[in-house]
Structures are given as structure tokens and as C-alpha cells.
CSV table of C-alpha atoms in Angstrom, one decimal:
chain,number,residue,atom,x,y,z
Z,1,LEU,CA,111.0,125.4,85.5
Z,2,GLU,CA,108.0,125.4,87.9
Z,3,PRO,CA,105.1,123.2,88.9
Z,4,LEU,CA,102.0,123.8,86.8
Z,5,GLY,CA,99.6,125.8,89.0
Z,6,PRO,CA,98.0,129.2,89.6
Z,7,GLY,CA,100.5,131.9,90.1
Z,8,GLY,CA,101.5,135.5,89.3
Z,9,LEU,CA,104.2,134.5,86.9
Z,10,ALA,CA,105.3,131.3,85.1
Z,11,ALA,CA,108.7,130.7,83.4
Z,12,VAL,CA,109.0,128.4,80.4
Z,13,ARG,CA,112.6,127.6,79.4
Z,14,VAL,CA,113.3,126.4,75.8
Z,15,PHE,CA,116.8,124.8,75.8
Z,16,GLY,CA,119.0,123.9,72.9
Z,17,GLY,CA,120.3,125.1,69.5
Z,18,GLY,CA,116.9,125.4,67.9
Z,19,ALA,CA,115.4,127.5,70.7
Z,20,LEU,CA,115.9,130.8,68.8
Z,21,TRP,CA,114.3,129.4,65.7
Z,22,LEU,CA,111.3,128.2,67.8
Z,23,LEU,CA,111.1,131.6,69.5
Z,24,GLY,CA,110.8,133.2,66.1
Z,25,LYS,CA,107.7,131.1,65.4
Z,26,LEU,CA,106.0,131.9,68.7
Z,27,ALA,CA,107.0,135.4,69.7
Z,28,VAL,CA,105.9,138.6,68.1
Z,29,PRO,CA,107.7,141.7,69.5
Z,30,GLU,CA,105.4,144.4,70.9
Z,31,ARG,CA,107.8,147.1,69.9
Z,32,ALA,CA,110.2,147.7,67.0
Z,33,GLY,CA,113.7,146.2,67.4
Z,34,GLY,CA,113.0,142.5,67.0
Z,35,LEU,CA,113.7,139.7,69.3
Z,36,PRO,CA,116.7,139.9,71.7
Z,37,ALA,CA,119.9,138.4,70.3
Z,38,THR,CA,122.0,138.5,73.5
Z,39,ALA,CA,121.5,137.7,77.2
Z,40,ASP,CA,121.7,141.3,78.3
Z,41,ARG,CA,118.4,142.3,76.7
Z,42,MET,CA,114.7,141.4,77.5
Z,43,THR,CA,111.9,142.0,75.2
Z,44,LEU,CA,108.1,142.2,75.6
Z,45,VAL,CA,106.3,140.0,73.1
Z,46,ARG,CA,103.0,138.4,72.2
Z,47,VAL,CA,103.1,134.6,72.3
Z,48,VAL,CA,101.0,133.3,69.4
Z,49,ASP,CA,99.7,130.0,68.3
Z,50,PRO,CA,101.9,129.0,65.4
Z,51,GLY,CA,99.0,127.3,63.6
Z,52,THR,CA,96.3,130.1,63.9
Z,53,GLY,CA,98.3,133.2,64.8
Z,54,GLU,CA,96.0,133.7,67.8
Z,55,THR,CA,97.6,135.5,70.7
Z,56,ILE,CA,98.0,133.2,73.8
Z,57,ASP,CA,99.6,135.6,76.2
Z,58,GLN,CA,102.1,138.4,76.7
Z,59,ALA,CA,105.6,137.4,77.9
Z,60,ILE,CA,109.0,138.8,78.6
Z,61,VAL,CA,111.7,137.0,76.5
Z,62,ARG,CA,115.3,136.5,77.7
Z,63,VAL,CA,118.0,134.8,75.6
Z,64,LEU,CA,120.1,132.5,77.8
Z,65,PRO,CA,123.9,133.2,77.9
Z,66,GLY,CA,126.1,131.3,75.4
Z,67,GLY,CA,123.2,130.7,73.1
Z,68,LEU,CA,121.9,127.9,75.3
Z,69,GLY,CA,118.3,128.7,74.8
Z,70,ALA,CA,115.6,131.2,75.8
Z,71,GLU,CA,113.2,131.8,78.7
Z,72,LEU,CA,109.6,133.1,78.4
Z,73,THR,CA,108.1,134.7,81.5
Z,74,LEU,CA,104.3,134.4,81.2
Z,75,HIS,CA,101.5,135.8,83.4
Z,76,GLY,CA,101.1,132.4,85.1
Z,77,GLY,CA,97.5,131.4,84.2
Z,78,VAL,CA,97.4,127.6,84.0
Z,79,ARG,CA,95.5,127.5,80.7
Z,80,SER,CA,97.9,130.0,79.0
Z,81,VAL,CA,101.0,128.0,80.2
Z,82,GLN,CA,99.5,124.8,78.9
Z,83,ARG,CA,98.8,126.3,75.5
Z,84,VAL,CA,102.4,127.7,75.3
Z,85,LEU,CA,103.8,124.3,76.2
Z,86,ALA,CA,101.6,122.7,73.5
Z,87,ALA,CA,102.7,125.2,70.9
Z,88,CYS,CA,106.4,124.5,71.7
Z,89,GLN,CA,105.7,120.8,71.4
Z,90,SER,CA,103.9,121.3,68.1
Z,91,LEU,CA,107.2,122.8,66.8
Z,92,GLY,CA,109.2,119.8,67.8
Z,93,ALA,CA,110.2,120.6,71.4
Z,94,ARG,CA,110.1,117.8,74.0
Z,95,ARG,CA,108.7,118.6,77.4
Z,96,LEU,CA,110.8,117.4,80.3
Z,97,ASP,CA,109.1,115.9,83.4
Z,98,ALA,CA,111.0,116.4,86.7
Z,99,GLY,CA,109.2,113.3,87.9
Z,100,VAL,CA,111.1,111.1,85.4
Z,101,ALA,CA,114.7,110.3,86.5
Z,102,ALA,CA,116.3,110.8,83.0
Z,103,ASP,CA,114.5,114.1,82.5
Z,104,ARG,CA,115.4,115.2,86.0
Z,105,GLU,CA,119.1,114.6,85.2
Z,106,GLU,CA,118.7,116.6,82.0
Z,107,LEU,CA,117.1,119.5,83.8
Z,108,TRP,CA,119.9,119.5,86.3
Z,109,ARG,CA,122.5,119.5,83.5
Z,110,GLN,CA,120.8,122.4,81.8
Z,111,SER,CA,120.7,124.4,85.0
Z,112,LEU,CA,124.4,123.7,85.6
Z,113,LEU,CA,125.4,124.8,82.1
Z,114,ILE,CA,123.3,128.0,82.4
Z,115,ALA,CA,124.8,128.8,85.9
Z,116,ARG,CA,128.3,128.3,84.5
Z,117,ALA,CA,127.6,130.5,81.5
Z,118,GLU,CA,126.3,133.3,83.7
Z,119,GLY,CA,129.3,133.0,86.1
Z,120,ILE,CA,127.2,132.0,89.1
Z,121,PRO,CA,129.4,130.7,91.9
Z,122,ASN,CA,129.0,127.1,93.0
Z,123,PRO,CA,127.0,126.3,89.9
Z,124,ALA,CA,126.2,122.7,90.8
Z,125,LEU,CA,124.6,123.7,94.1
Z,126,TRP,CA,122.7,126.4,92.2
Z,127,ALA,CA,121.4,123.6,89.9
Z,128,ASP,CA,120.4,121.6,92.9
Z,129,VAL,CA,118.4,124.6,94.3
Z,130,GLU,CA,116.6,125.2,91.0
Z,131,LEU,CA,115.6,121.6,90.7
Z,132,ALA,CA,114.5,121.3,94.3
Z,133,LEU,CA,112.5,124.5,94.6
Z,134,PRO,CA,109.3,123.1,92.8
Z,135,ARG,CA,109.2,120.4,95.5
Z,136,ALA,CA,108.8,122.9,98.3
Z,137,ARG,CA,105.2,123.1,99.4
Z,138,THR,CA,105.6,125.9,101.9
Z,139,ARG,CA,107.3,129.3,101.9
Z,140,ALA,CA,109.5,128.2,104.8
Z,141,ALA,CA,110.8,125.2,102.9
Z,142,ALA,CA,111.4,127.3,99.8
Z,143,ASN,CA,113.3,129.9,101.7
Z,144,TRP,CA,115.4,127.2,103.4
Z,145,ILE,CA,116.4,125.7,100.0
Z,146,VAL,CA,117.4,129.1,98.6
Z,147,GLY,CA,119.3,129.8,101.8
Z,148,GLN,CA,121.6,126.7,101.2
Z,149,PHE,CA,123.1,128.6,98.3
Z,150,GLY,CA,124.4,131.4,100.5
Z,151,ALA,CA,124.8,131.1,104.3
Z,152,GLY,CA,123.7,127.4,104.7
Z,153,LEU,CA,125.3,124.4,103.1
Z,154,ALA,CA,127.5,126.5,100.8
Z,155,ALA,CA,129.1,128.3,103.7
Z,156,ARG,CA,129.7,125.1,105.6
Z,157,LEU,CA,131.3,123.3,102.8
Z,158,GLU,CA,133.4,126.2,101.6
Z,159,ALA,CA,134.8,126.6,105.2
Z,160,MET,CA,135.9,122.9,105.0
Z,161,CYS,CA,137.5,123.4,101.6
Z,162,GLU,CA,139.5,126.5,102.6
Z,163,ASP,CA,142.2,124.5,104.4
Z,164,ALA,CA,142.9,120.9,103.6
Z,165,SER,CA,144.9,120.6,106.8
Z,166,ARG,CA,141.9,121.3,109.0
Z,167,ASN,CA,140.9,118.7,111.7
Z,168,ASP,CA,139.8,115.8,109.5
Z,169,LYS,CA,138.0,114.2,112.4
Z,170,SER,CA,136.0,117.3,113.1
Z,171,ASP,CA,135.0,117.7,109.5
Z,172,ALA,CA,134.0,114.1,109.2
Z,173,GLU,CA,131.8,114.4,112.3
Z,174,GLN,CA,130.0,117.5,110.7
Z,175,LEU,CA,129.6,115.6,107.4
Z,176,GLY,CA,128.2,112.7,109.3
Z,177,GLU,CA,125.6,114.9,111.0
Z,178,LEU,CA,124.5,116.4,107.7
Z,179,LEU,CA,124.1,112.8,106.3
Z,180,ALA,CA,122.2,111.6,109.4
Z,181,GLU,CA,119.8,114.5,109.1
Z,182,TYR,CA,119.2,114.1,105.3
Z,183,PRO,CA,116.2,111.7,105.5
Z,184,ALA,CA,114.4,114.1,107.8
Z,185,ARG,CA,115.3,117.1,105.5
Z,186,ARG,CA,113.8,115.3,102.5
Z,187,ARG,CA,110.6,114.5,104.4
Z,188,ALA,CA,110.4,118.1,105.7
Z,189,ILE,CA,110.6,119.4,102.1
Z,190,ASP,CA,108.4,116.8,100.4
Z,191,GLY,CA,105.8,116.8,103.2
Z,192,VAL,CA,104.4,114.4,105.7
Z,193,ARG,CA,101.0,112.7,106.0
Z,194,VAL,CA,99.0,113.4,109.1
Z,195,ALA,CA,95.9,111.3,109.7
Z,196,ILE,CA,93.1,112.6,112.0
Z,197,VAL,CA,91.2,109.8,113.6
Z,198,GLY,CA,88.8,109.3,116.5
Z,199,PRO,CA,85.2,108.7,117.5
Z,200,ALA,CA,82.4,110.3,115.6
Z,201,ASN,CA,81.6,113.9,116.6
Z,202,ALA,CA,84.9,114.3,118.6
Z,203,GLY,CA,85.7,117.4,116.5
Z,204,LYS,CA,88.0,115.8,113.9
Z,205,SER,CA,86.8,118.0,111.1
Z,206,THR,CA,86.9,121.1,113.2
Z,207,LEU,CA,90.5,120.3,114.0
Z,208,PHE,CA,91.2,119.6,110.4
Z,209,ASN,CA,89.9,123.0,109.4
Z,210,ALA,CA,91.9,124.7,112.2
Z,211,LEU,CA,95.1,123.1,111.1
Z,212,ALA,CA,94.4,123.7,107.4
Z,213,GLY,CA,93.4,127.3,108.0
Z,214,THR,CA,90.2,126.9,105.9
Z,215,GLU,CA,86.8,125.2,106.0
Z,216,ALA,CA,87.7,122.3,103.8
Z,217,ALA,CA,85.8,119.7,105.8
Z,218,ILE,CA,82.1,119.8,106.6
Z,219,VAL,CA,81.5,120.4,110.3
Z,220,SER,CA,78.3,119.3,111.9
Z,221,GLU,CA,76.9,118.3,115.3
Z,222,GLN,CA,75.4,115.2,113.7
Z,223,PRO,CA,77.8,112.2,114.2
Z,224,GLY,CA,79.2,110.6,111.1
Z,225,THR,CA,79.2,113.6,108.8
Z,226,THR,CA,82.6,112.6,107.2
Z,227,ARG,CA,81.7,109.3,105.4
Z,228,ASP,CA,84.9,108.9,103.3
Z,229,TYR,CA,88.0,111.0,104.0
Z,230,VAL,CA,89.0,114.5,103.1
Z,231,TRP,CA,92.5,115.6,102.5
Z,232,ARG,CA,94.3,118.9,102.0
Z,233,TRP,CA,97.9,120.2,102.0
Z,234,ALA,CA,98.7,122.7,104.7
Z,235,GLY,CA,101.8,124.3,106.3
Z,236,LEU,CA,102.2,123.3,110.0
Z,237,ASP,CA,104.6,126.1,111.0
Z,238,GLY,CA,106.6,125.6,107.8
Z,239,LEU,CA,106.2,121.8,107.6
Z,240,PRO,CA,104.3,120.7,104.5
Z,241,ALA,CA,101.6,118.3,105.7
Z,242,GLU,CA,98.9,116.3,103.9
Z,243,LEU,CA,96.1,116.4,106.4
Z,244,ILE,CA,93.6,113.6,106.2
Z,245,ASP,CA,90.2,113.8,108.0
Z,246,THR,CA,88.9,110.3,108.3
Z,247,ALA,CA,85.4,108.9,109.0
Z,248,GLY,CA,84.6,108.7,112.7
Z,249,VAL,CA,85.4,105.4,114.5
Z,250,ARG,CA,82.0,103.7,115.2
Z,251,ALA,CA,82.6,100.2,116.2
Z,252,ALA,CA,78.9,99.6,116.5
Z,253,GLY,CA,77.9,101.7,113.5
Z,254,GLY,CA,76.0,100.7,110.4
Z,255,GLU,CA,77.2,99.3,107.1
Z,256,LEU,CA,78.0,102.7,105.7
Z,257,GLU,CA,80.2,103.7,108.7
Z,258,SER,CA,81.9,100.3,108.5
Z,259,GLN,CA,82.8,100.7,104.8
Z,260,ALA,CA,84.1,104.2,105.4
Z,261,ALA,CA,86.3,103.0,108.2
Z,262,THR,CA,87.7,100.1,106.1
Z,263,LEU,CA,88.4,102.5,103.2
Z,264,ALA,CA,90.3,105.0,105.5
Z,265,GLU,CA,92.4,102.4,107.3
Z,266,PRO,CA,95.1,102.0,104.6
Z,267,VAL,CA,95.5,105.8,104.7
Z,268,VAL,CA,95.9,105.8,108.5
Z,269,ARG,CA,98.4,103.0,108.2
Z,270,SER,CA,100.5,104.9,105.7
Z,271,ALA,CA,100.5,108.2,107.7
Z,272,ASP,CA,103.7,109.6,109.3
Z,273,VAL,CA,101.7,110.6,112.4
Z,274,ARG,CA,98.2,109.9,113.7
Z,275,LEU,CA,96.2,112.4,115.7
Z,276,ILE,CA,93.8,110.5,117.9
Z,277,VAL,CA,91.0,113.0,118.6
Z,278,LEU,CA,88.9,112.5,121.7
Z,279,ASP,CA,86.1,114.5,123.2
Z,280,ARG,CA,86.8,115.5,126.8
Z,281,THR,CA,83.1,115.8,127.5
Z,282,CYS,CA,82.2,112.2,126.4
Z,283,ARG,CA,84.3,109.1,127.0
Z,284,PRO,CA,84.4,106.7,124.0
Z,285,GLY,CA,82.9,103.2,124.5
Z,286,ASP,CA,85.1,100.2,125.1
Z,287,ARG,CA,84.6,98.9,121.5
Z,288,ASP,CA,85.7,102.3,120.1
Z,289,VAL,CA,88.7,102.3,122.4
Z,290,ALA,CA,89.7,98.9,121.1
Z,291,VAL,CA,89.6,100.3,117.5
Z,292,LEU,CA,91.6,103.4,118.5
Z,293,THR,CA,94.2,101.3,120.3
Z,294,ARG,CA,94.8,99.3,117.2
Z,295,LEU,CA,95.1,102.5,115.0
Z,296,ALA,CA,97.4,104.2,117.5
Z,297,SER,CA,99.7,101.1,117.4
Z,298,LEU,CA,100.3,101.6,113.7
Z,299,GLY,CA,103.0,104.2,114.2
Z,300,PRO,CA,103.7,107.6,115.9
Z,301,ALA,CA,100.6,109.0,117.4
Z,302,ILE,CA,99.4,112.0,119.5
Z,303,VAL,CA,96.3,112.0,121.6
Z,304,VAL,CA,94.4,115.3,121.0
Z,305,VAL,CA,91.8,116.0,123.8
Z,306,ASN,CA,89.4,118.3,122.1
Z,307,LYS,CA,86.9,120.8,123.5
Z,308,SER,CA,89.2,122.2,126.2
Z,309,ASP,CA,86.8,125.2,126.4
Z,310,GLN,CA,84.2,122.9,128.0
Z,311,ALA,CA,84.1,121.0,131.3
Z,312,ARG,CA,86.2,117.8,131.5
Z,313,ALA,CA,84.0,114.7,132.1
Z,314,TRP,CA,86.9,112.1,132.1
Z,315,ASN,CA,90.7,111.8,131.9
Z,316,ALA,CA,92.0,110.7,128.5
Z,317,THR,CA,95.4,109.7,129.9
Z,318,GLU,CA,93.8,106.6,131.4
Z,319,LEU,CA,93.4,105.0,128.0
Z,320,ARG,CA,97.2,105.1,127.4
Z,321,LEU,CA,96.8,105.4,123.6
Z,322,ALA,CA,100.0,107.5,123.2
Z,323,GLU,CA,102.7,109.1,125.3
Z,324,ARG,CA,101.8,112.6,123.9
Z,325,VAL,CA,98.5,114.1,125.1
Z,326,ILE,CA,97.7,117.6,124.0
Z,327,ASP,CA,94.6,119.6,125.1
Z,328,VAL,CA,93.1,121.8,122.4
Z,329,SER,CA,89.9,123.6,121.5
Z,330,ALA,CA,89.6,123.2,117.8
Z,331,ALA,CA,86.7,125.6,117.8
Z,332,THR,CA,88.6,128.5,119.4
Z,333,GLY,CA,92.2,127.5,118.3
Z,334,ALA,CA,93.5,127.2,121.9
Z,335,GLY,CA,96.3,124.6,122.1
Z,336,VAL,CA,96.6,124.2,118.3
Z,337,ALA,CA,100.0,125.8,118.2
Z,338,ASP,CA,101.1,123.4,121.0
Z,339,LEU,CA,99.9,120.5,118.9
Z,340,VAL,CA,101.8,121.6,115.8
Z,341,ARG,CA,105.0,121.9,117.9
Z,342,ALA,CA,104.3,118.3,119.2
Z,343,VAL,CA,104.1,117.1,115.6
Z,344,HIS,CA,107.5,118.7,114.8
Z,345,GLU,CA,109.1,117.2,117.9
Z,346,LEU,CA,107.6,113.7,117.3
Z,347,LEU,CA,108.9,113.7,113.7
Z,348,ARG,CA,112.1,115.4,114.6
Z,349,VAL,CA,111.7,118.0,111.9
Z,350,PRO,CA,114.9,120.0,111.3
Z,351,SER,CA,115.1,123.7,111.5
Z,352,PHE,CA,113.9,125.7,108.5
Z,353,GLN,CA,116.1,128.7,109.3
Z,354,PRO,CA,117.7,129.6,106.0
Z,355,ALA,CA,121.2,129.7,107.5
Z,356,ALA,CA,120.8,126.2,109.0
Z,357,PRO,CA,123.0,123.9,106.7
Z,358,GLY,CA,121.5,120.7,105.3
Z,359,LEU,CA,121.3,118.4,102.4
Z,360,PHE,CA,118.4,118.4,100.0
Z,361,ALA,CA,119.4,116.4,97.0
Z,362,ALA,CA,120.5,112.7,96.6
Z,363,ARG,CA,123.6,113.9,94.6
Z,364,GLN,CA,124.8,115.8,97.6
Z,365,ALA,CA,124.3,112.9,100.0
Z,366,GLU,CA,126.2,110.5,97.6
Z,367,LEU,CA,129.2,112.9,97.3
Z,368,LEU,CA,129.3,113.6,101.1
Z,369,GLU,CA,129.3,109.8,101.8
Z,370,SER,CA,132.4,109.5,99.7
Z,371,ALA,CA,133.9,112.6,101.3
Z,372,VAL,CA,133.6,111.1,104.8
Z,373,ARG,CA,135.7,108.2,103.7
Z,374,GLU,CA,138.4,110.5,102.3
Z,375,ARG,CA,141.0,112.7,103.9
Z,376,GLY,CA,142.8,115.9,103.0
Z,377,GLY,CA,142.8,116.9,99.4
Z,378,ALA,CA,140.6,114.0,98.3
Z,379,ARG,CA,137.9,115.1,100.7
Z,380,VAL,CA,138.2,118.7,99.5
Z,381,ALA,CA,137.8,117.5,95.9
Z,382,ALA,CA,134.6,115.6,96.8
Z,383,LEU,CA,133.2,118.7,98.5
Z,384,ARG,CA,134.1,120.9,95.6
Z,385,ARG,CA,132.0,118.5,93.4
Z,386,VAL,CA,129.0,119.2,95.6
Z,387,LEU,CA,129.5,123.0,95.0
Z,388,GLU,CA,130.9,123.1,91.5
Z,389,GLY,CA,130.0,119.8,89.7
């Protein structure tokens, strides 16, 4: 149900007709009364290794409605969850991987059946939400996905379904807007790659730490501290971003610097946006400028003029590396919020307000593409499939 990682709680779902038999092998009730037989009861149990009888963890057990299976809510330690999964597999269960297309379809089907059995409205959209949530790398993205089940996408489509005689053209335009925004929505959920490049000692690692909110990169006054590249996931005002701190551009550097720059170039090339960090107190040399010009030409870029808390020795706009030029002090944090806004604007990141309707699953996009081509009742039927399956 969730990505494997540290957390307060972890849910493991056992689906299928043999789930209760498997549960009987794994779960020992902490109190008299036995395991729950219906979906309206939850029971505290010890989860044990079926081979040794050793206790792995405590868990809350819930039987799924309609006898579809059971859920174990564990404490969330990675090792405990791994052991519980291994115990389930030793008893014949097959672990589903959301990264595999066939398994992902099966997970969606299971969520749909459970939602229908529990009487959840718009069960297909609920299944979309449950499958998409593990992809969300920031709280803002997760809240937006959940919001689509209520006031977001659900409300927009339900309004269109209420009256088949509505203005078909108006509805088609709204659907077209949702479809046009879909690629940006997917990118905003899955995350973007932000490469930080620039001359040695311009403050790239300090900016990396300021954006990441932690000292993940070594910061030093000595040029060339970052020999390879450092990466970390961070939330840029809700936007999941893989920040990459690259080795400093040193066109006249030694063999080690040259190898580091060569290693980082494919990463810079694959980035969604490049932050070209320059030092306002020291103009880069002409050979370094030539390298930076080539890197900036690889795609969307923003020039970040660092050390705004110090006296300006030259004007970075004269280099014309990118249209966007932002002054910051990575050391004090001044201007960093402006830089984050500039990244959002450059990538046209959609709003993460929970009530802002949007698509977040390929299934939804496919059905809306067919709905745009239909009219009246046929369009309503396609929209109902998005909501209800």
C-alpha cells in the first residue's frame, strides 16, 4: 500500500480468498476473542514468524469488506515491514510491485473492489488516489491528490454529469484544459530534476543546502570541494525536486576537475532546469563563460547571482546566459524564495491547492480524451467511468 521507508505506521494488505488463512498463521491476538471475522472489528495482534514463532511486530488487523482480504497496520519500521512481507511470501503470497504495469493494474483493481464493497462514492477515482499517493514526494502533492476526490476533479466532473444538456462546447473546453495541463501535473507529482552548475567556489553547495534545507553538501572556501556530484530530494514550495550539486566549472582545471565535469554533464543535460550560479564578487574567466554558455543552452536555465550580501564587482546580465537572473545570498537565505518562485514559473508548475481540479492518472487522461470527442449522454458515460469505473 505504501512505499517502503521510515514512518510512524505502515499498512500491509493481504488480498484474496486465502488471506484469512494466512492471517491465522501470522497473527496471534493479544486479547481473548480471536481474530476479527467481519470488517466492523479491529484487533490488536502480535505478528510472528511462521517458521520460528518469533514476534516481529505488533499490529492492528482489519478484515476487508466482502471477505476480500485483510490489512495489517504495523509500526512502520523498515526492517519489521520487510520481515512481515517475507513471512507472507513464505506462506505463498505474491508481492505486487507498483512499478510493474501488470501489478499496478492489479493493485488498482483491488482498490476499486474494496471501495465498492465499502460503499465509497466514485470508487474508480478513489482507486486512482490510492495508487497515486505513494508517488507524492511532498505533503503539498499528497494533499492535492487527496483533494481531487472531494472538491477537485470529482466536483468538476460531477457538475458536468448532472445535466447532459449543458453547453457541450464549454465542457469540451474545460476538458481540453485539464488534458493540456496533465503532463505538467504528472511532472509536479513525480518531481523535477534541478542541476546546480557554475564556477568553482561560486556558492553552489551553499545554495544546494539552502534549497534542500539541510547540510547535505560539503561547503568550503577552497575551490573544487565537490569532485563528483551530490543529489537530494527536496520540496520547493511543494514541488518535489531532485537537487543536483555538480562539480565546479574549471575550464583550466586539472585532470580530476575535468573528469568530474565530464561525469556531471549527462546529469546537467537531463535536468528539467539548470541553475547557473555566479559569484557577484568575482567575474568568471572567458573559458569558464564558454563552458557555462554551452550548459545553459541545454534547456531551461536561470542565472543565480550569489553573495548578494556582498559588494557587486560586475554585472552578470552582460553574459546573457539566460533571460531569468535572480540575486540571492545562499548564506543568509535572501532571495531564495524568489528563486523558487522563478523555478515554478519557468516550469509552469500547476497550483497545488487541493480544490484545484486536475488529472493525475493515465486512465483519467485516456477517458477524458474520448469524452472530448463525444457529446451529450455519451460524454457523460465517459466521465462516469472516470469516477465510477
